[in-house]
Each structure stands twice: as structure tokens, then as C-alpha cells.
CSV table of C-alpha atoms in Angstrom, one decimal:
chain,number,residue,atom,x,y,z
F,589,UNK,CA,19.9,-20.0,15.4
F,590,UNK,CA,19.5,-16.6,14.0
F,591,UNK,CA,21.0,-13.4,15.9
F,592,UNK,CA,18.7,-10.3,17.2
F,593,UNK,CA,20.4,-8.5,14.2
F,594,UNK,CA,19.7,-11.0,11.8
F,595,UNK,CA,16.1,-11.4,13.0
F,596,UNK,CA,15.3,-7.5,13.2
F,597,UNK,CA,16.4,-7.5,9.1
F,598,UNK,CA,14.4,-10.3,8.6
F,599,UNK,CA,11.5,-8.7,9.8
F,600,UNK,CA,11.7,-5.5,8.4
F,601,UNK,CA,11.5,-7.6,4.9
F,602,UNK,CA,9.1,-9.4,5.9
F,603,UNK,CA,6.8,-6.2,6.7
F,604,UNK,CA,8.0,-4.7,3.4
F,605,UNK,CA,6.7,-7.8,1.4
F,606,UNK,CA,3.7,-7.8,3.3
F,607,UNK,CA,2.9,-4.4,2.7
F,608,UNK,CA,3.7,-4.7,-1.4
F,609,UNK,CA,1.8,-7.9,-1.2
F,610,UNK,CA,-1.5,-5.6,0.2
F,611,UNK,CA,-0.7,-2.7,-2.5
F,612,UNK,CA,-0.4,-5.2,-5.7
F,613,UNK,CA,-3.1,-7.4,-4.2
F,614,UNK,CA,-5.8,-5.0,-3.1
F,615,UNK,CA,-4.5,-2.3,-4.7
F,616,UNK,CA,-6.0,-2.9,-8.0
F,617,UNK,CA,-9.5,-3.2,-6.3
F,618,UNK,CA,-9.1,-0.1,-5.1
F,619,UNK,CA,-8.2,1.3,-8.7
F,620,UNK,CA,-11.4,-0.3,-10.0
F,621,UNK,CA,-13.3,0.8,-7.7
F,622,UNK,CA,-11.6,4.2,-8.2
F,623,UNK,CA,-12.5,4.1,-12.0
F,624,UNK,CA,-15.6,2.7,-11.7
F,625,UNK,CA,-17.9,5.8,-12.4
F,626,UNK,CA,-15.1,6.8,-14.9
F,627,UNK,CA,-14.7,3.4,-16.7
F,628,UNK,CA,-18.1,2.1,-16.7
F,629,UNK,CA,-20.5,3.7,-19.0
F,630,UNK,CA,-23.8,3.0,-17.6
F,631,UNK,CA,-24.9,0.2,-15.3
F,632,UNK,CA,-24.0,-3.1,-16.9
F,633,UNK,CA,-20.8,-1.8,-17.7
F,634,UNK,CA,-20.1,-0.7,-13.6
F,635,UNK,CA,-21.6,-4.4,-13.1
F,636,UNK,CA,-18.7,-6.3,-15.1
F,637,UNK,CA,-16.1,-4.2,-13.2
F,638,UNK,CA,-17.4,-4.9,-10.0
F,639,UNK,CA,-18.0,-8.2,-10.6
F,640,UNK,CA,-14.2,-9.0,-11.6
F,641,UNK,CA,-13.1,-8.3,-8.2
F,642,UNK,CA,-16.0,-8.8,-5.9
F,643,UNK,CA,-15.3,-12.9,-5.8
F,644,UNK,CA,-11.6,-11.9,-4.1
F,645,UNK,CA,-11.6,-8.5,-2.9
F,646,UNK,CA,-12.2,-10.1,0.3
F,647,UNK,CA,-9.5,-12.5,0.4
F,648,UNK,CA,-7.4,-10.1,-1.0
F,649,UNK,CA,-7.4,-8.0,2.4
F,650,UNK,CA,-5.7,-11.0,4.6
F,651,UNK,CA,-2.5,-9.0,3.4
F,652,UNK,CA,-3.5,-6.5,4.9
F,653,UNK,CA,-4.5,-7.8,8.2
F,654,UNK,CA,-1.3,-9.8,8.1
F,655,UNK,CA,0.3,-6.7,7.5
F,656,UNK,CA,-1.5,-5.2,10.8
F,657,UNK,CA,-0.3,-8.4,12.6
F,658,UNK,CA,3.1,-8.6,12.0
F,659,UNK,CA,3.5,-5.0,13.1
F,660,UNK,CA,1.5,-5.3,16.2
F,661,UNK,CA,3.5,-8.5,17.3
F,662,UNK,CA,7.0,-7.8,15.6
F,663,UNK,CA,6.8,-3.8,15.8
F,664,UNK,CA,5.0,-3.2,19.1
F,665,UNK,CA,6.6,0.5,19.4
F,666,UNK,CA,5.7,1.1,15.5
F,667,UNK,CA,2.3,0.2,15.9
F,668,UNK,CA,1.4,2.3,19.1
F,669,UNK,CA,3.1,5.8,18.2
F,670,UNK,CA,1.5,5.3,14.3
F,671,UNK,CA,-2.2,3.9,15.3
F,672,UNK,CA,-2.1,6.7,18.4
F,673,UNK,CA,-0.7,9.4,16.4
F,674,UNK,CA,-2.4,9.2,13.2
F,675,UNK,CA,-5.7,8.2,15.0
F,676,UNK,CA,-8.0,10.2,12.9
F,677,UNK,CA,-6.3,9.3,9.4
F,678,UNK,CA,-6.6,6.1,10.6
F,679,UNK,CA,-9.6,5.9,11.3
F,680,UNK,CA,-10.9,7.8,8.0
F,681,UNK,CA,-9.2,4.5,6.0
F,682,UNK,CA,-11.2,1.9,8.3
F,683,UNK,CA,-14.0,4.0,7.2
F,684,UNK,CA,-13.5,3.4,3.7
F,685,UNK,CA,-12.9,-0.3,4.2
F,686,UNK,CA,-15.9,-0.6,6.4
F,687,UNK,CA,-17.7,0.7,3.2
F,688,UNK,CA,-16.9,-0.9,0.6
F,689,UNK,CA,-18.5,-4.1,1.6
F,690,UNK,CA,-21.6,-2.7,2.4
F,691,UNK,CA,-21.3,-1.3,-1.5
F,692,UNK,CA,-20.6,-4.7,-2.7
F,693,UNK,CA,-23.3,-6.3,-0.6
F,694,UNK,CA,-26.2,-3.7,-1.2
F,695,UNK,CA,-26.1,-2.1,-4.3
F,696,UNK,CA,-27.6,-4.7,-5.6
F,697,UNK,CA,-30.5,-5.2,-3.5
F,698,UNK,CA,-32.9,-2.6,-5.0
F,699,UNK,CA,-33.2,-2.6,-8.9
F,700,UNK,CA,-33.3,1.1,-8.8
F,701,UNK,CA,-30.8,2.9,-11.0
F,702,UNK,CA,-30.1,5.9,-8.1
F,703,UNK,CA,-29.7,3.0,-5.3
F,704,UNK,CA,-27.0,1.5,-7.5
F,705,UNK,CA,-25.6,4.7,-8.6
F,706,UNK,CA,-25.4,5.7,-4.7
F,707,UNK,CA,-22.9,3.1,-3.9
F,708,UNK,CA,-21.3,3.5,-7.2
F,709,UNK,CA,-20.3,6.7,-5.6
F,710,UNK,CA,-19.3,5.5,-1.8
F,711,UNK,CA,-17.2,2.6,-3.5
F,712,UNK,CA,-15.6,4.8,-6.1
F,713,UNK,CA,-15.0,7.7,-3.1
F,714,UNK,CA,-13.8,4.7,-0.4
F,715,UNK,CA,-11.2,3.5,-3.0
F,716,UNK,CA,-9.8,7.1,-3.6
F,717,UNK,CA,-9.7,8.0,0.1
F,718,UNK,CA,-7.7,4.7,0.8
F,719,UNK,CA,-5.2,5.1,-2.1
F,720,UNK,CA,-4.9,8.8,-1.4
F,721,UNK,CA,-4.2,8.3,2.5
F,722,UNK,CA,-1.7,5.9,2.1
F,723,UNK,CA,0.3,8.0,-0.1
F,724,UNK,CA,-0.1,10.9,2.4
F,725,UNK,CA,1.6,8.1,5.1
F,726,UNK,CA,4.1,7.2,3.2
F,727,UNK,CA,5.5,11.2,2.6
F,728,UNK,CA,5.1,11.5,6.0
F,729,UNK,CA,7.8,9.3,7.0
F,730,UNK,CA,10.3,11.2,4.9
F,731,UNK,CA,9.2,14.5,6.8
F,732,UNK,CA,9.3,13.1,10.1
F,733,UNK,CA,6.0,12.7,12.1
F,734,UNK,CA,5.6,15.2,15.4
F,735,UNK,CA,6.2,12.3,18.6
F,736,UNK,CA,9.0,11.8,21.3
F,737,UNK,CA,9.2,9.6,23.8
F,738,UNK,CA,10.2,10.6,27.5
F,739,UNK,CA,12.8,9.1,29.8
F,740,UNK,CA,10.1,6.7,30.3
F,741,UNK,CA,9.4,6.0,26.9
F,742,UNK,CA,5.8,7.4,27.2
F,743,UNK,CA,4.9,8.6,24.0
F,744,UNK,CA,3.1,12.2,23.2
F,745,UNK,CA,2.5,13.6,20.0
F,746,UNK,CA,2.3,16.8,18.8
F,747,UNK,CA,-0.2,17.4,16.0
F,748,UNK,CA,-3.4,16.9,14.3
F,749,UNK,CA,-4.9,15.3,10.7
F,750,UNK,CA,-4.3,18.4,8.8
F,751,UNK,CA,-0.3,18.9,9.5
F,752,UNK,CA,-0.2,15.6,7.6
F,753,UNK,CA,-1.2,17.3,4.6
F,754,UNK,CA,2.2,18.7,3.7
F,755,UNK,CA,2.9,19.3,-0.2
F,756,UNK,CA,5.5,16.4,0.0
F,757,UNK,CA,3.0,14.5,1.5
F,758,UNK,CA,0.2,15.0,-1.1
F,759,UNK,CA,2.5,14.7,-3.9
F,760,UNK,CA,3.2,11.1,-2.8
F,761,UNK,CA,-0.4,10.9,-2.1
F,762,UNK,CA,-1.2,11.7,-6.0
F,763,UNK,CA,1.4,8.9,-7.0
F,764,UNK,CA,-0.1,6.7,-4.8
F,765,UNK,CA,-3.1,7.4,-6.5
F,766,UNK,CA,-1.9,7.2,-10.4
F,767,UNK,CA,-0.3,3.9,-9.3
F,768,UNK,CA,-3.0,2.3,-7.9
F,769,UNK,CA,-5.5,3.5,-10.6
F,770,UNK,CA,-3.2,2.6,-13.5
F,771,UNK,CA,-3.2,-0.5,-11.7
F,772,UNK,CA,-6.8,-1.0,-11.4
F,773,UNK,CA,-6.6,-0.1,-15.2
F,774,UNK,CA,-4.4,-2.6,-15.9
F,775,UNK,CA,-6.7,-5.5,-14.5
F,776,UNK,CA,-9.5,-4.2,-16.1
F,777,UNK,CA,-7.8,-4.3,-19.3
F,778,UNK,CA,-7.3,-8.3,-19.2
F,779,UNK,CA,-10.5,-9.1,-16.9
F,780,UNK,CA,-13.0,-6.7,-18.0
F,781,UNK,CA,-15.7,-6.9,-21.6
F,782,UNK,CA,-13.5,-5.9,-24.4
F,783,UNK,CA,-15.7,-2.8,-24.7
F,784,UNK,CA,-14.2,-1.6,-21.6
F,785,UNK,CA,-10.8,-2.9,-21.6
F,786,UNK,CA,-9.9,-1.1,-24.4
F,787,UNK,CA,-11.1,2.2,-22.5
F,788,UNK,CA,-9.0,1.0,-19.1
F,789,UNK,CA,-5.8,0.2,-21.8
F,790,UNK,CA,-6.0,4.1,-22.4
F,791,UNK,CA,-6.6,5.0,-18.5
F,792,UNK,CA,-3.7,2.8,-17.7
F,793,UNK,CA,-1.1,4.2,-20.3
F,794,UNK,CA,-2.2,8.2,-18.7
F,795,UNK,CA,-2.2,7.2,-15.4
F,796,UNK,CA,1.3,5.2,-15.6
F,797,UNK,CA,2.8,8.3,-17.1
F,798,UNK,CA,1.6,10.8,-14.5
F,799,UNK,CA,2.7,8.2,-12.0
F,800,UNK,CA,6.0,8.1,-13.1
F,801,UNK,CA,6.4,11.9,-14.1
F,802,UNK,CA,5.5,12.6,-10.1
F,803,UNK,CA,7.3,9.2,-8.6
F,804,UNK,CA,10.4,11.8,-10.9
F,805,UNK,CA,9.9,14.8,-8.9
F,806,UNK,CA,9.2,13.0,-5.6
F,807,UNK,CA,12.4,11.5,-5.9
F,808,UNK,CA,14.5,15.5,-6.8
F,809,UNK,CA,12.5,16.9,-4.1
F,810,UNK,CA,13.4,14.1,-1.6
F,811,UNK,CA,17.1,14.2,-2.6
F,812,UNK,CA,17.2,18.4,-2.3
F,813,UNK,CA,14.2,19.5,-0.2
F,814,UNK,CA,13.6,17.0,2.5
F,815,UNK,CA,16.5,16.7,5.2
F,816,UNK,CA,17.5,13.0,5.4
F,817,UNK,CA,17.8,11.4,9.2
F,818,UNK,CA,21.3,9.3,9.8
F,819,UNK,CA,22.2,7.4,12.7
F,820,UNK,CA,25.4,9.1,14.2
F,821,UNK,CA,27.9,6.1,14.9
F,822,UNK,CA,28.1,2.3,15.0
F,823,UNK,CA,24.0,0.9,15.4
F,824,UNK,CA,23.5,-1.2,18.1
F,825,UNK,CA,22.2,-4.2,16.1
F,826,UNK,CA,22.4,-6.3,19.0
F,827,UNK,CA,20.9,-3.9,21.7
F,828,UNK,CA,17.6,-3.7,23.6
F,829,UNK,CA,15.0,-1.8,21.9
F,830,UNK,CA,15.2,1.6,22.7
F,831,UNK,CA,15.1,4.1,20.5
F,832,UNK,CA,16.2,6.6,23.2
F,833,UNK,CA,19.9,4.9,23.3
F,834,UNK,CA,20.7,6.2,20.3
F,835,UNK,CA,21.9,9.8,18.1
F,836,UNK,CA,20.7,10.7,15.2
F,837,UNK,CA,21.8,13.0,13.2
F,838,UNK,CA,19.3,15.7,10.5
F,839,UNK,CA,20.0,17.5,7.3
F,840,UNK,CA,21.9,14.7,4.9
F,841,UNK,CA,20.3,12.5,2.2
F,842,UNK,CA,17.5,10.5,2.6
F,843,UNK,CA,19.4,8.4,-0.2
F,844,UNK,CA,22.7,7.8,1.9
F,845,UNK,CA,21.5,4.4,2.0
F,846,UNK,CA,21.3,3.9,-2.1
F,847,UNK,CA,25.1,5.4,-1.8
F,848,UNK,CA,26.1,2.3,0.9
F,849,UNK,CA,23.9,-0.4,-0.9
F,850,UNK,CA,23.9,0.3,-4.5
F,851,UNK,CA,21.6,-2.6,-5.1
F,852,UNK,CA,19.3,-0.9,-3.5
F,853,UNK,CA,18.5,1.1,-6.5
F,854,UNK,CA,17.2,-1.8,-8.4
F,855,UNK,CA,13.8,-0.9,-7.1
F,856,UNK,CA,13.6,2.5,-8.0
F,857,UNK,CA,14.7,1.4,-11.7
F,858,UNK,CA,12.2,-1.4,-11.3
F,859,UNK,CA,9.3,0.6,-11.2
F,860,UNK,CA,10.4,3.2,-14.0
F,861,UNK,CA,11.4,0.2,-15.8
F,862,UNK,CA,7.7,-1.5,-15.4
F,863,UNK,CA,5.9,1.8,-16.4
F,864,UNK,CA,7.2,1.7,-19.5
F,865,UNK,CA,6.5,-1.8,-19.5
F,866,UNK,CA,3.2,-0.8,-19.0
F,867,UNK,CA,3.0,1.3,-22.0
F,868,UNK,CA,4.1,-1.4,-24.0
F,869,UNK,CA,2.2,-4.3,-23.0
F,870,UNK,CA,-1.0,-3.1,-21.7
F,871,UNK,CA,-3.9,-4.6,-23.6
F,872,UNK,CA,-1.4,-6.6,-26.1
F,873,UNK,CA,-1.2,-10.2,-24.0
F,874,UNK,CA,-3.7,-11.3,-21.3
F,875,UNK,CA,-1.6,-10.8,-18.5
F,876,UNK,CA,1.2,-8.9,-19.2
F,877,UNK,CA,0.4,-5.6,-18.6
F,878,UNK,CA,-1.2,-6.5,-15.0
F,879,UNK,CA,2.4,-7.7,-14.4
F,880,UNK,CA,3.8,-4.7,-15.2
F,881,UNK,CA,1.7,-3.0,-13.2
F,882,UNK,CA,2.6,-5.4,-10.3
F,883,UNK,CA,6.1,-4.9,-10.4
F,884,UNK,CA,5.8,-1.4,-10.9
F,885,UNK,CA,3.8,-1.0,-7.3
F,886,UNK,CA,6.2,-3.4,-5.5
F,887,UNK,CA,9.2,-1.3,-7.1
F,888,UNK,CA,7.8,2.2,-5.5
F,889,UNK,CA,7.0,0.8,-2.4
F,890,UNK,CA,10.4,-1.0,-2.0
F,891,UNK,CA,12.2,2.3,-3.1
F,892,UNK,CA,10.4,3.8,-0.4
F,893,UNK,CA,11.4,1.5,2.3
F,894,UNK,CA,14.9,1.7,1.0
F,895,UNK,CA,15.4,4.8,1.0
F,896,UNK,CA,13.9,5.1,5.0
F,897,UNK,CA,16.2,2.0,6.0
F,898,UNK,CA,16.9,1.3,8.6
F,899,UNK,CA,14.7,4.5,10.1
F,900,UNK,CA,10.6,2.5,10.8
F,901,UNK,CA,9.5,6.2,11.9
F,902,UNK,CA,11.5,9.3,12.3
F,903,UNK,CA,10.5,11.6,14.8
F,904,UNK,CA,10.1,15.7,13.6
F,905,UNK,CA,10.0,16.7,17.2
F,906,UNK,CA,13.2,14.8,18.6
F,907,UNK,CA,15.2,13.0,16.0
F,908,UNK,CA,16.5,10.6,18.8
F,909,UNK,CA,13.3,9.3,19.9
F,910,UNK,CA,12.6,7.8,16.1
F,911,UNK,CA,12.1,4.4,15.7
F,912,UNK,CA,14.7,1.5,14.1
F,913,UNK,CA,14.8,-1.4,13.3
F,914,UNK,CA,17.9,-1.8,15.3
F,915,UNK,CA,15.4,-0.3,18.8
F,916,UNK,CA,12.2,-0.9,18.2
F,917,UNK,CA,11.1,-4.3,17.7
F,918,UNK,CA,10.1,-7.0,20.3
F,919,UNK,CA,12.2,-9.8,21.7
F,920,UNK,CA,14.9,-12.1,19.8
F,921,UNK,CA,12.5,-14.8,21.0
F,922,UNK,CA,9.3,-13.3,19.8
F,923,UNK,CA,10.7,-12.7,16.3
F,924,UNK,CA,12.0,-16.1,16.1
F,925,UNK,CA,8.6,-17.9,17.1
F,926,UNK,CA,6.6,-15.8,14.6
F,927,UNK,CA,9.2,-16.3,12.1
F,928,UNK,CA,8.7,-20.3,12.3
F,929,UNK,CA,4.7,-19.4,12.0
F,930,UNK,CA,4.8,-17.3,9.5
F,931,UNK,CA,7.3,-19.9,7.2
F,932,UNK,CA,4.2,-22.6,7.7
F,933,UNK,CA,1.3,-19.8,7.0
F,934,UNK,CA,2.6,-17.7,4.3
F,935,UNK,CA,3.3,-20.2,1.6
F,936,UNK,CA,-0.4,-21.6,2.2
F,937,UNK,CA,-1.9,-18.1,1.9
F,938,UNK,CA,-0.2,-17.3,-1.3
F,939,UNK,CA,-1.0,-21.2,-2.6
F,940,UNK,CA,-4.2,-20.3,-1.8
F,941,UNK,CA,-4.3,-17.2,-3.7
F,942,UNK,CA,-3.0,-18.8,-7.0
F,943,UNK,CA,-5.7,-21.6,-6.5
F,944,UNK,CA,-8.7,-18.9,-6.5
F,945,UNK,CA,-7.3,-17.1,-9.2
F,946,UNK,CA,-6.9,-20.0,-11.3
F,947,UNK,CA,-10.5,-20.9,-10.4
F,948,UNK,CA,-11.8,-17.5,-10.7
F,949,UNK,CA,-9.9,-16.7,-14.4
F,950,UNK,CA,-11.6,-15.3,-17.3
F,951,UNK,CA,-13.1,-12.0,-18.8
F,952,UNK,CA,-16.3,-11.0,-17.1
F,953,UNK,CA,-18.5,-9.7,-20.2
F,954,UNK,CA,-21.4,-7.7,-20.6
F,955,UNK,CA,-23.2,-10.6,-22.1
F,956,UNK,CA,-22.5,-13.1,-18.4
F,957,UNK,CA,-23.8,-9.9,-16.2
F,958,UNK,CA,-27.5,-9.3,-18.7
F,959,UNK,CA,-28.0,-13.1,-18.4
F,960,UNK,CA,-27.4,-13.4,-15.1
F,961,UNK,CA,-29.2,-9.5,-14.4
F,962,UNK,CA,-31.8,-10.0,-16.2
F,963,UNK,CA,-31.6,-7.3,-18.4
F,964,UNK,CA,-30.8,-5.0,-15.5
């Protein structure tokens, strides 16, 4: 039997790998779809893009309701203050994924070059929004997001949409979005007609560099310009969750963690380590770049979570009411059940990933979409 503490570290990994597996998963979709006006030349070119990643954009997405799940049932305080508070943000990004399948599904229903260019342009703006907005998240956990909680832990919050947009905040939102598009690149590179692969190849080798030129200067400004949160003495791994039993402390390092687990900067190095590798390989074996690319979006977002540990959501407005993962999970009991569930679903959703892959492999060329098109 696993202890609360145990358990609570468990499942913060858990929602870390479940959140890299959305970004590298979906993520390149997104930086297709985010390149596909860009990238594709004229119709039949947009076609072969959108045709590599319509047969598992879909199923690439169960990350990301898994991710949703596992906060909802593991994180109950995380989910409520983040899907109340950032209401409207949030509800801009279901708007983008509510579009993009209607993209998929109807630009091709009218052979009419301004119909098709239409959703062209709502699947090319969805991807961007999503990739931009998740950067913008992400900063916004370093800055501290405006909530508290009251002696009954009723939550208020203390802001709107556009104090999100700090210039912290969009610069991790622009190297969300070189990541994710250098990503998309990447894919294109090994899936798409030659013709355009070697155009993504180019994309992918700019886009990885002002990735990790920005990822550079996120990281000074978070070490000198962003106050770091600290738990002020011994956590109460073992306690109930309530974020209100504890002190915290503002105005260290947010990479105070990095100085107590050293490995922890593997991940960091990982993903400058996998740019270049992205540089190198890109367009020179079938897979290797998209690798690359993988391990350079699992790296940021790892770095990321480091960096917060073991702070889920710090709190601008009263440091003590942010959340843990030491006060702000659900029961020992509750973990461990989900924990047996998700050790019999999770290796069958990532089997069944490999499988479609495997099934789905091969470029998608110019000559497959006029054959099948008709010309069109």
C-alpha cells in the first residue's frame, strides 16, 4: 500500500505525462494546422497536409480528455479555481477545438476554392489560438493567478481575460507557439509530398531556433524578474488537503527546486539538447527529426512543471491560499482506485496509438490526393 505522500507525487506525474502526452500528440496537428496556409501552396498542397493528420487528430485528443479527467477526479481544487477563473480563456480554446472538426468535416463538401479557403483559415486561426493560449496558461502560473480561498474555502477571483495577458505570459505564449509549429513542421517533413517537406524542413529549423532563443530568455527572466513562491517549513505530505494550513513564502527563485533536485535539470537540457537535434536531423531520416521534436516539447513542458513543484497553482492575491500537491488533491483512497484504473487503461490507449500509426504510416503525396480529388 502506497502512502498519501507517495500517491499525491504519483499523481502529479501522472498529470505531467498526461499533459506532454496531449502537447507531443496533438500538438503537431495544431502546428499543421497552424502552417497550413503558410506551407501549402495552393489547394492540393493544403489537401496532403490535412490529410496526414485528419485519420488521428481525433484519437489524438483522448490525451487531452484524459488530461481533463485526471484533474477533475485527482485535482478537484485545481480544476474548479482554473475552469472558474480562467472561464473565458477557457472557453475561447473549446472554441477552437469545437472548430476544427467542423473544418475537417466541411471543407470538403463544396468544390469551391473560397469554401475550402474559408476553413483553411478557421483551422489555421483554431490551431494558433490553442497553441497561443496555452502558452499564456502556462506563464501564468509563474506570475501567480488573482484567487483566495476564505475560511471556508470558497473560492473568489479577482480578474478578467485581459490581466492574463502579461508580457511574461505572452512570451511563453510565443514559445508555445514556435514549439508547436516547429513541431507540426517536423511531421510534415517525414509525412507530407516531398515538395512540401522540404519547405516544412526549412519552417522547422526557424521555428526551433526562435523557440529556443525565447525558451533562453523565459528562463533569465523567470530566474531575475518573476518572484518565486516557497513553502515556509516542513510540508505536510501526509495532511488533509487544505491549502489554507499552510505558509508560503514570495520573492525567492522559482528554480529553488532545480538547486534541491539537480536532476531536475535534465529536462531543461533535454529540450535545448533536442532543438539542436532538430537542426540536425530534420528532413535527413524518416523519423528522426519528429523525434526530436517530441522530446524537445516533453522537455519544456517538464521544465515547466519542475520548476512550479510542488506549487499546482499559486495564488497572486494570497500566497497561502495556492494550491499543492501536498493540499489539494482528493482522498488517499480516491488516488489509489484511479491509480489501479489508470495502470489497466493507459498501456491500452498508448498500444492503441502505436497500432494506428503503424497502420496509418506513409507519406501522403500530391499524386494519392489528385487521384482520389479528382483533379480538385
Amino acid at each position: 500500500m502506497l502512502d498519501y505522500a507517495t500517491l499525491r507525487v504519483i499523481w502529479w506525474a501522472l498529470l505531467g505525462t498526461l499533459l506532454i502526452g496531449f502537447a507531443i500528440m496533438d500538438g503537431f496537428d495544431f502546428g499543421v494546422a497552424g502552417l497550413l496556409k503558410g506551407l501549402g501552396r495552393d489547394n492540393e498542397e493544403r489537401q496532403v497536409l490535412l490529410e496526414g493528420i485528419e485519420p488521428t487528430w481525433e484519437g489524438n485528443q483522448v490525451w487531452f480528455i484524459l488530461a481533463g479527467g485526471a484533474t477533475f477526479a485527482a485535482w478537484p481544487m485545481l480544476y474548479a479555481v482554473s475552469f472558474s477563473g480562467m472561464y473565458f480563456a477557457i472557453a475561447l480554446v473549446l472554441l477552437a477545438l469545437i472548430l476544427r472538426p467542423v473544418g475537417f468535416n466541411f471543407r470538403g463538401k463544396i468544390h469551391d476554392p473560397r469554401w475550402a479557403s474559408l476553413w483553411d483559415w478557421v483551422l489555421t486561426g483554431s490551431g494558433l489560438a490553442v497553441m497561443l493560449l496555452a502558452g499564456v496558461a502556462f506563464g501564468n502560473l509563474f506570475l501567480g493567478l488573482p484567487f483566495r480561498f476564505d475560511d471556508d474555502l470558497r473560492m473568489s477571483w479577482h480578474g478578467g481575460f485581459l490581466d492574463l495577458l502579461h508580457p511574461f505570459a505572452l512570451l511563453c505564449g510565443l514559445i508555445s507557439l514556435a514549439m508547436l509549429l516547429a513541431h507540426g513542421a517536423c511531421f510534415a517533413a517525414f509525412k507530407a509530398d516531398h515538395a512540401i517537406a522540404a519547405r516544412a524542413v526549412a519552417i522547422a529549423r526557424w521555428t526551433t531556433l526562435v523557440f529556443a532563443a525565447l525558451y533562453v530568455l523565459a528562463g533569465l527572466w523567470l530566474a531575475w524578474g518573476v518572484p518565486g513562491y516557497a513553502v515556509v517549513g516542513p510540508a505536510a505530505t501526509e495532511g488533509v488537503s487544505n491549502p489554507l494550513f499552510k505558509q508560503v513564502a514570495v520573492g525567492g527563485s522559482w528554480f529553488a527546486s532545480y538547486l534541491q533536485y539537480p536532476w531536475f535539470w535534465t529536462a531543461p537540457l533535454l529540450a535545448l539538447a533536442a532543438a539542436v537535434g532538430v537542426q540536425v536531423l530534420v528532413g535527413r531520416r524518416n523519423m528522426a527529426g519528429f523525434l526530436a521534436s517530441s522530446v524537445m516539447v516533453g522537455g519544456t513542458i517538464a521544465s515547466a512543471g519542475f520548476a512550479l513543484f510542488p506549487f499546482l497553482l499559486p495564488s497572486s492575491l494570497d500566497p497561502h491560499s495556492s494550491l499543492t500537491v501536498w493540499d489539494a488533491s482528493s482522498s488517499r483512497g480516491t488516488l489509489q482506485l484511479m491509480l489501479v484504473a489508470t495502470a489497466v487503461l493507459l498501456p491500452v490507449v498508448i498500444l492503441y496509438t502505436g497500432w494506428v500509426y503503424r497502420v496509418m504510416r506513409g507519406r501522403v503525396t500530391l499524386e494519392q490526393v489528385r487521384k482520389a480529388h479528382g483533379g480538385y
